[in-house]
Tab-separated table of C-alpha atoms in Angstrom:
chain	number	residue	atom	x	y	z
H	265	MET	CA	-0.080	-0.086	-0.289
H	266	ASP	CA	1.272	3.623	-1.306
H	267	ARG	CA	1.917	5.986	2.025
H	268	ILE	CA	-1.196	7.467	3.556
H	269	ARG	CA	-0.696	11.191	3.616
H	270	THR	CA	-2.296	12.853	6.629
H	271	VAL	CA	-5.317	14.945	6.215
H	272	ARG	CA	-5.077	18.203	7.607
H	273	LYS	CA	-7.212	20.285	5.645
H	274	ALA	CA	-10.883	20.663	5.336
H	275	VAL	CA	-13.240	22.522	2.713
H	276	ILE	CA	-16.742	23.436	4.469
H	277	PRO	CA	-18.932	25.068	1.270
H	278	VAL	CA	-21.021	27.827	2.834
H	279	ALA	CA	-21.880	29.281	-0.690
H	280	GLY	CA	-25.194	28.501	-0.391
H	281	ASN	CA	-28.427	31.267	-0.711
H	282	GLY	CA	-30.978	29.597	1.685
H	283	THR	CA	-33.715	29.973	0.164
H	284	ARG	CA	-35.982	27.307	2.153
H	285	PHE	CA	-35.211	28.900	4.645
H	286	LEU	CA	-36.650	32.242	3.825
H	287	PRO	CA	-37.902	34.985	5.009
H	288	ALA	CA	-35.252	34.191	7.964
H	289	THR	CA	-32.088	33.954	5.660
H	290	LYS	CA	-33.207	36.983	3.282
H	291	ALA	CA	-30.259	39.089	5.555
H	292	MET	CA	-28.430	36.270	7.187
H	293	PRO	CA	-26.608	33.291	5.828
H	294	LYS	CA	-28.491	29.902	6.364
H	295	GLU	CA	-25.496	28.514	8.039
H	296	MET	CA	-25.889	31.181	11.267
H	297	LEU	CA	-29.079	29.731	11.953
H	298	THR	CA	-28.788	28.481	15.451
H	299	ILE	CA	-29.232	24.970	16.783
H	300	VAL	CA	-30.125	25.894	20.307
H	301	ASP	CA	-27.360	28.517	20.995
H	302	ARG	CA	-24.259	27.854	18.402
H	303	PRO	CA	-24.795	28.330	14.787
H	304	VAL	CA	-25.364	25.293	12.538
H	305	VAL	CA	-21.581	25.989	10.574
H	306	GLN	CA	-19.942	25.841	14.409
H	307	TYR	CA	-20.915	22.394	14.675
H	308	ALA	CA	-19.375	21.423	11.138
H	309	VAL	CA	-16.551	22.913	12.507
H	310	ASP	CA	-16.169	21.600	16.066
H	311	GLU	CA	-16.648	18.164	13.825
H	312	ALA	CA	-13.579	19.213	11.826
H	313	ARG	CA	-11.331	20.000	14.832
H	314	GLN	CA	-12.181	16.835	16.852
H	315	ALA	CA	-11.229	15.069	13.988
H	316	GLY	CA	-7.846	16.324	13.912
H	317	ILE	CA	-8.009	19.000	11.318
H	318	GLU	CA	-5.695	22.095	11.226
H	319	HIS	CA	-7.153	24.278	8.600
H	320	ILE	CA	-10.112	25.071	7.119
H	321	VAL	CA	-11.035	26.621	3.903
H	322	PHE	CA	-14.805	28.292	4.068
H	323	VAL	CA	-16.202	28.507	0.486
H	324	THR	CA	-18.331	31.115	0.962
H	325	SER	CA	-20.581	33.719	-1.581
H	326	ARG	CA	-21.897	37.520	-1.326
H	327	ASN	CA	-23.191	38.615	1.894
H	328	LYS	CA	-21.753	36.132	4.236
H	329	GLN	CA	-19.645	38.588	6.325
H	330	ALA	CA	-21.455	37.138	9.376
H	331	ILE	CA	-19.882	33.716	9.105
H	332	GLU	CA	-16.118	35.444	8.846
H	333	ASP	CA	-17.202	37.965	12.013
H	334	HIS	CA	-18.225	34.627	14.092
H	335	PHE	CA	-14.711	32.998	13.390
H	336	ASP	CA	-12.831	36.572	14.155
H	337	ASP	CA	-12.214	38.124	17.595
H	338	ALA	CA	-14.452	40.289	19.372
H	339	PRO	CA	-12.589	42.803	21.842
H	340	GLU	CA	-15.921	44.984	22.409
H	341	LEU	CA	-17.865	42.102	23.459
H	342	ILE	CA	-14.996	40.597	25.291
H	343	SER	CA	-14.688	43.658	27.082
H	344	SER	CA	-18.272	44.067	27.737
H	345	LEU	CA	-18.302	40.323	29.394
H	346	SER	CA	-15.791	40.899	31.387
H	347	ARG	CA	-16.849	44.403	33.112
H	348	SER	CA	-20.177	41.769	33.585
H	349	GLY	CA	-18.027	39.366	35.125
H	350	LYS	CA	-19.389	37.000	32.982
H	351	ASN	CA	-16.367	34.743	32.439
H	352	ALA	CA	-17.999	31.813	31.699
H	353	GLN	CA	-19.335	32.825	27.900
H	354	ILE	CA	-15.530	34.851	27.414
H	355	SER	CA	-14.414	30.909	27.984
H	356	GLU	CA	-16.748	29.480	25.796
H	357	LEU	CA	-16.007	32.077	23.350
H	358	GLU	CA	-12.297	31.542	23.629
H	359	SER	CA	-12.476	28.141	23.028
H	360	MET	CA	-14.423	28.105	19.667
H	361	LEU	CA	-11.988	31.102	18.215
H	362	PRO	CA	-9.396	29.526	15.735
H	363	THR	CA	-5.788	30.247	15.807
H	364	ALA	CA	-4.271	32.200	13.421
H	365	GLY	CA	-4.025	31.386	10.265
H	366	SER	CA	-6.293	28.286	10.735
H	367	VAL	CA	-9.158	29.505	8.787
H	368	SER	CA	-8.963	30.940	4.898
H	369	PHE	CA	-11.996	32.399	2.925
H	370	THR	CA	-12.696	31.919	-0.765
H	371	ARG	CA	-15.437	32.693	-2.817
H	372	GLN	CA	-17.896	30.717	-5.134
H	373	GLN	CA	-18.493	33.746	-7.935
H	374	ALA	CA	-21.514	31.649	-9.218
H	375	PRO	CA	-23.714	29.544	-7.957
H	376	LEU	CA	-22.946	26.121	-10.078
H	377	GLY	CA	-23.135	23.463	-7.587
H	378	LEU	CA	-21.219	21.805	-4.760
H	379	GLY	CA	-18.850	20.286	-7.557
H	380	HIS	CA	-17.930	23.600	-8.664
H	381	ALA	CA	-17.781	25.140	-4.768
H	382	VAL	CA	-14.797	22.134	-4.255
H	383	TRP	CA	-13.205	23.232	-7.060
H	384	CYS	CA	-13.107	26.806	-5.855
H	385	ALA	CA	-10.720	25.793	-2.922
H	386	ARG	CA	-7.990	23.983	-5.399
H	387	ASP	CA	-5.547	26.830	-4.767
H	388	LEU	CA	-5.752	26.523	-0.787
H	389	ILE	CA	-5.953	22.722	-0.639
H	390	GLY	CA	-3.125	22.352	-2.964
H	391	ASP	CA	-1.851	18.952	-3.793
H	392	GLU	CA	-3.111	17.365	-0.250
H	393	PRO	CA	-6.304	14.773	0.703
H	394	PHE	CA	-8.642	16.566	2.494
H	395	ALA	CA	-11.868	16.655	4.503
H	396	LEU	CA	-14.991	18.025	2.967
H	397	LEU	CA	-18.215	18.344	5.649
H	398	LEU	CA	-21.161	19.795	4.230
H	399	PRO	CA	-22.489	22.344	7.205
H	400	ASP	CA	-26.097	21.864	6.656
H	401	MET	CA	-26.111	17.910	7.410
H	402	VAL	CA	-25.165	17.849	11.366
H	403	SER	CA	-23.779	15.103	13.176
H	404	PHE	CA	-25.721	14.757	16.703
H	405	GLY	CA	-23.826	11.217	18.563
H	406	ALA	CA	-21.205	10.205	21.225
H	407	ARG	CA	-18.795	11.262	18.339
H	408	GLY	CA	-18.538	13.553	15.325
H	409	CYS	CA	-18.848	11.704	12.217
H	410	MET	CA	-15.698	12.980	10.267
H	411	ALA	CA	-13.634	10.764	13.182
H	412	GLY	CA	-14.886	7.835	12.014
H	413	LEU	CA	-14.183	8.849	8.231
H	414	MET	CA	-10.468	9.804	9.787
H	415	ASP	CA	-10.064	5.859	11.538
H	416	LEU	CA	-11.098	4.507	8.116
H	417	TYR	CA	-9.017	6.519	6.020
H	418	GLN	CA	-5.694	5.860	8.163
H	419	GLU	CA	-6.728	1.667	7.892
H	420	VAL	CA	-7.315	1.791	4.017
H	421	GLY	CA	-6.492	5.685	2.799
H	422	GLY	CA	-7.657	6.616	-1.322
H	423	ASN	CA	-11.343	8.084	-0.767
H	424	VAL	CA	-13.523	7.741	2.092
H	425	VAL	CA	-17.134	9.011	2.266
H	426	GLY	CA	-19.533	8.779	5.121
H	427	VAL	CA	-23.031	7.176	5.297
H	428	GLU	CA	-26.235	5.755	6.917
H	429	GLN	CA	-28.856	3.602	6.278
H	430	CYS	CA	-32.136	4.790	4.925
H	431	ALA	CA	-35.532	2.446	4.615
H	432	PRO	CA	-34.867	0.989	1.209
H	433	GLU	CA	-38.227	2.886	-0.047
H	434	ASP	CA	-36.721	6.118	0.554
H	435	ALA	CA	-33.374	5.242	-1.115
H	436	SER	CA	-34.601	7.159	-4.413
H	437	LYS	CA	-34.316	10.282	-2.343
H	438	TYR	CA	-30.428	10.108	-1.761
H	439	GLY	CA	-26.961	9.258	-3.163
H	440	ILE	CA	-26.354	5.465	-2.710
H	441	VAL	CA	-23.563	3.339	-2.344
H	442	GLY	CA	-23.015	-0.122	-3.403
H	443	LYS	CA	-21.444	-2.105	-0.321
H	444	GLY	CA	-18.665	-4.676	-0.827
H	445	GLY	CA	-15.866	-6.193	1.229
H	446	THR	CA	-15.940	-4.931	4.650
H	447	VAL	CA	-13.115	-3.853	6.395
H	448	ARG	CA	-12.566	-2.412	10.178
H	449	HIS	CA	-14.057	0.516	10.544
H	450	GLY	CA	-16.209	-0.217	7.390
H	451	PHE	CA	-16.834	-1.670	3.758
H	452	ALA	CA	-15.653	-1.012	0.144
H	453	VAL	CA	-17.846	0.617	-2.483
H	454	THR	CA	-18.662	-0.899	-5.237
H	455	GLU	CA	-20.743	1.916	-7.009
H	456	MET	CA	-22.420	5.388	-6.194
H	457	VAL	CA	-25.896	6.167	-7.879
H	458	GLU	CA	-27.662	9.739	-7.291
H	459	LYS	CA	-31.476	9.133	-6.908
H	460	PRO	CA	-31.769	5.825	-7.950
H	461	ALA	CA	-35.008	4.818	-9.527
H	462	ALA	CA	-37.176	3.103	-7.067
H	463	GLY	CA	-35.984	-0.240	-6.681
H	464	GLU	CA	-33.173	0.143	-8.091
H	465	ALA	CA	-30.886	0.815	-5.474
H	466	PRO	CA	-27.858	-1.116	-4.942
H	467	SER	CA	-28.232	-0.367	-0.985
H	468	ASN	CA	-29.983	1.491	1.335
H	469	TYR	CA	-26.560	3.088	2.180
H	470	TYR	CA	-26.824	6.698	1.469
H	471	LEU	CA	-24.169	9.437	1.306
H	472	ASN	CA	-24.322	11.676	4.495
H	473	GLY	CA	-22.479	14.996	3.663
H	474	ARG	CA	-18.866	13.468	5.020
H	475	TYR	CA	-16.124	13.172	2.385
H	476	ILE	CA	-12.559	12.358	3.141
H	477	LEU	CA	-11.173	13.180	-1.026
H	478	GLN	CA	-7.621	12.658	-3.108
H	479	PRO	CA	-6.495	15.929	-5.106
H	480	GLU	CA	-7.174	14.552	-8.003
H	481	ILE	CA	-10.320	15.227	-8.049
H	482	PHE	CA	-9.664	18.880	-8.269
H	483	SER	CA	-8.748	18.425	-12.358
H	484	ILE	CA	-11.890	16.044	-12.919
H	485	LEU	CA	-13.732	18.905	-11.605
H	486	ALA	CA	-12.266	21.332	-13.475
H	487	HIS	CA	-13.341	19.828	-16.935
H	488	GLN	CA	-16.768	18.116	-15.333
H	489	GLN	CA	-19.543	18.570	-17.624
H	490	ARG	CA	-23.038	20.399	-15.678
H	491	GLY	CA	-25.483	17.368	-14.439
H	492	ALA	CA	-28.232	17.295	-12.569
H	493	GLY	CA	-30.014	21.007	-12.363
H	494	ASN	CA	-27.414	22.370	-14.348
H	495	GLU	CA	-24.862	22.294	-12.050
H	496	ILE	CA	-21.300	20.929	-11.636
H	497	GLN	CA	-22.238	17.370	-9.150
H	498	LEU	CA	-19.805	16.501	-6.844
H	499	THR	CA	-20.881	12.183	-7.150
H	500	ASP	CA	-20.004	12.570	-10.962
H	501	GLY	CA	-16.494	13.782	-10.045
H	502	MET	CA	-16.516	11.487	-7.465
H	503	LEU	CA	-17.940	8.291	-9.939
H	504	LYS	CA	-15.061	9.610	-12.668
H	505	LEU	CA	-12.136	9.529	-9.722
H	506	SER	CA	-13.638	5.939	-8.276
H	507	ALA	CA	-12.247	4.431	-11.849
H	508	ASN	CA	-8.676	5.050	-10.868
H	509	GLN	CA	-8.415	5.088	-6.697
H	510	PRO	CA	-10.791	3.130	-4.609
H	511	PHE	CA	-13.440	4.499	-2.050
H	512	HIS	CA	-14.755	3.154	0.915
H	513	ALA	CA	-17.538	3.941	2.997
H	514	HIS	CA	-18.165	4.342	7.153
H	515	PRO	CA	-21.443	3.478	8.609
H	516	TYR	CA	-22.089	6.735	10.876
H	517	GLU	CA	-22.853	5.492	14.018
H	518	GLY	CA	-25.151	8.433	15.423
H	519	ARG	CA	-27.422	9.995	13.464
H	520	THR	CA	-27.552	13.228	10.746
H	521	PHE	CA	-29.855	16.030	10.865
H	522	ASP	CA	-30.294	17.748	7.358
H	523	CYS	CA	-30.650	21.188	8.559
H	524	GLY	CA	-31.204	22.403	4.980
H	525	SER	CA	-34.819	21.461	5.411
H	526	LYS	CA	-37.060	22.719	7.607
H	527	GLN	CA	-38.254	19.289	9.067
H	528	GLY	CA	-34.451	18.547	9.765
H	529	PHE	CA	-33.718	21.886	11.342
H	530	ILE	CA	-36.726	21.732	14.350
H	531	GLU	CA	-35.347	17.677	14.692
H	532	ALA	CA	-31.839	19.012	15.365
H	533	ASN	CA	-32.990	21.656	18.149
H	534	VAL	CA	-35.102	19.194	19.897
H	535	ALA	CA	-32.053	16.759	20.031
H	536	PHE	CA	-29.374	18.945	20.674
H	537	ALA	CA	-31.926	20.877	23.496
H	538	LEU	CA	-32.960	17.663	24.752
H	539	SER	CA	-29.017	16.212	25.298
H	540	ARG	CA	-28.285	19.355	27.074
H	541	ALA	CA	-27.883	18.760	31.013
H	542	ASP	CA	-29.112	22.553	31.664
H	543	ILE	CA	-32.513	22.195	29.730
H	544	GLY	CA	-32.661	19.051	28.714
H	545	ASP	CA	-35.223	18.058	31.776
H	546	MET	CA	-37.583	21.519	31.163
H	547	VAL	CA	-37.197	21.161	27.216
H	548	PHE	CA	-38.863	17.726	27.464
H	549	GLU	CA	-41.869	18.155	29.668
H	550	SER	CA	-42.585	21.761	27.730
H	551	ILE	CA	-42.377	19.267	24.233
H	552	ARG	CA	-44.074	16.809	25.987
H	553	GLU	CA	-47.067	19.193	27.014
H	554	ILE	CA	-47.280	20.761	23.166
H	555	VAL	CA	-47.514	16.939	22.165
H	556	LEU	CA	-50.398	16.368	24.593
H	557	SER	CA	-52.272	19.281	23.721
H	558	HIS	CA	-51.835	18.924	20.536
H	559	GLU	CA	-53.324	15.402	20.421
H	560	SER	CA	-56.404	16.448	22.455
H	561	ARG	CA	-57.099	19.153	19.695
H	562	ILE	CA	-56.609	16.372	17.241
H	563	ARG	CA	-59.345	14.110	19.159
H	564	ALA	CA	-61.363	16.747	19.296
H	565	ALA	CA	-61.743	17.583	15.915
């Protein structure tokens, strides 16, 4: 086996318009919508750090300044908190602040798809394998999904994708991988199909927005023809890459919430709130009362 190169950098695409959350996203990036008290994008950054990532590359677009500000120092705020004796909040903010030079931002000037967004990061990644985290897909579990991908990557090298199982009848909604031989932390990928027709999916393992990719993907994406939605699709590029390089999949043992949808975003807020020691019990009682009241109204209707 060739030497397995260390994955030091991660790409986080944050260029989307968030139209499904209008009007909330009219003046605020969708990635800054909060799950309890942290913006969605913070969860992706925390997951990358937990997996050992040293440098994060954000692919942004116009009107995303709030994301850059979130990952910058805020001396006026710190000073105000200090005067009020709010040291716990200061410590939390400081723990979230990236070290100098460990974050970069580049622009995707036109909405040409995920594959194009990844390609926009090529000069900042260089000739290195890299992680890719889609911030809308939020991992919920004892351990972030990317840490598991790193374990598998250290075992097999090549390219690694995160997957979860869906109901077989729902496979047509997702990008699906075929399941090959098993290894310690996952299995070999035999094929990748984007939204297969009903009954034609090779498995019920769907791509959950976590990837480790080799840099050869950039030269493929540079010449990739537009696919579904008239956009440059990452899956199309990965299919071409898989002709020459192996792909393996890591089944995530937690749960991923699709916070690009309203239902997934609400579910994530409930799940994260219930898991909190400071508010979990109160939230549970509130939700229980709301559900009981809702059921009562349905029975009375």
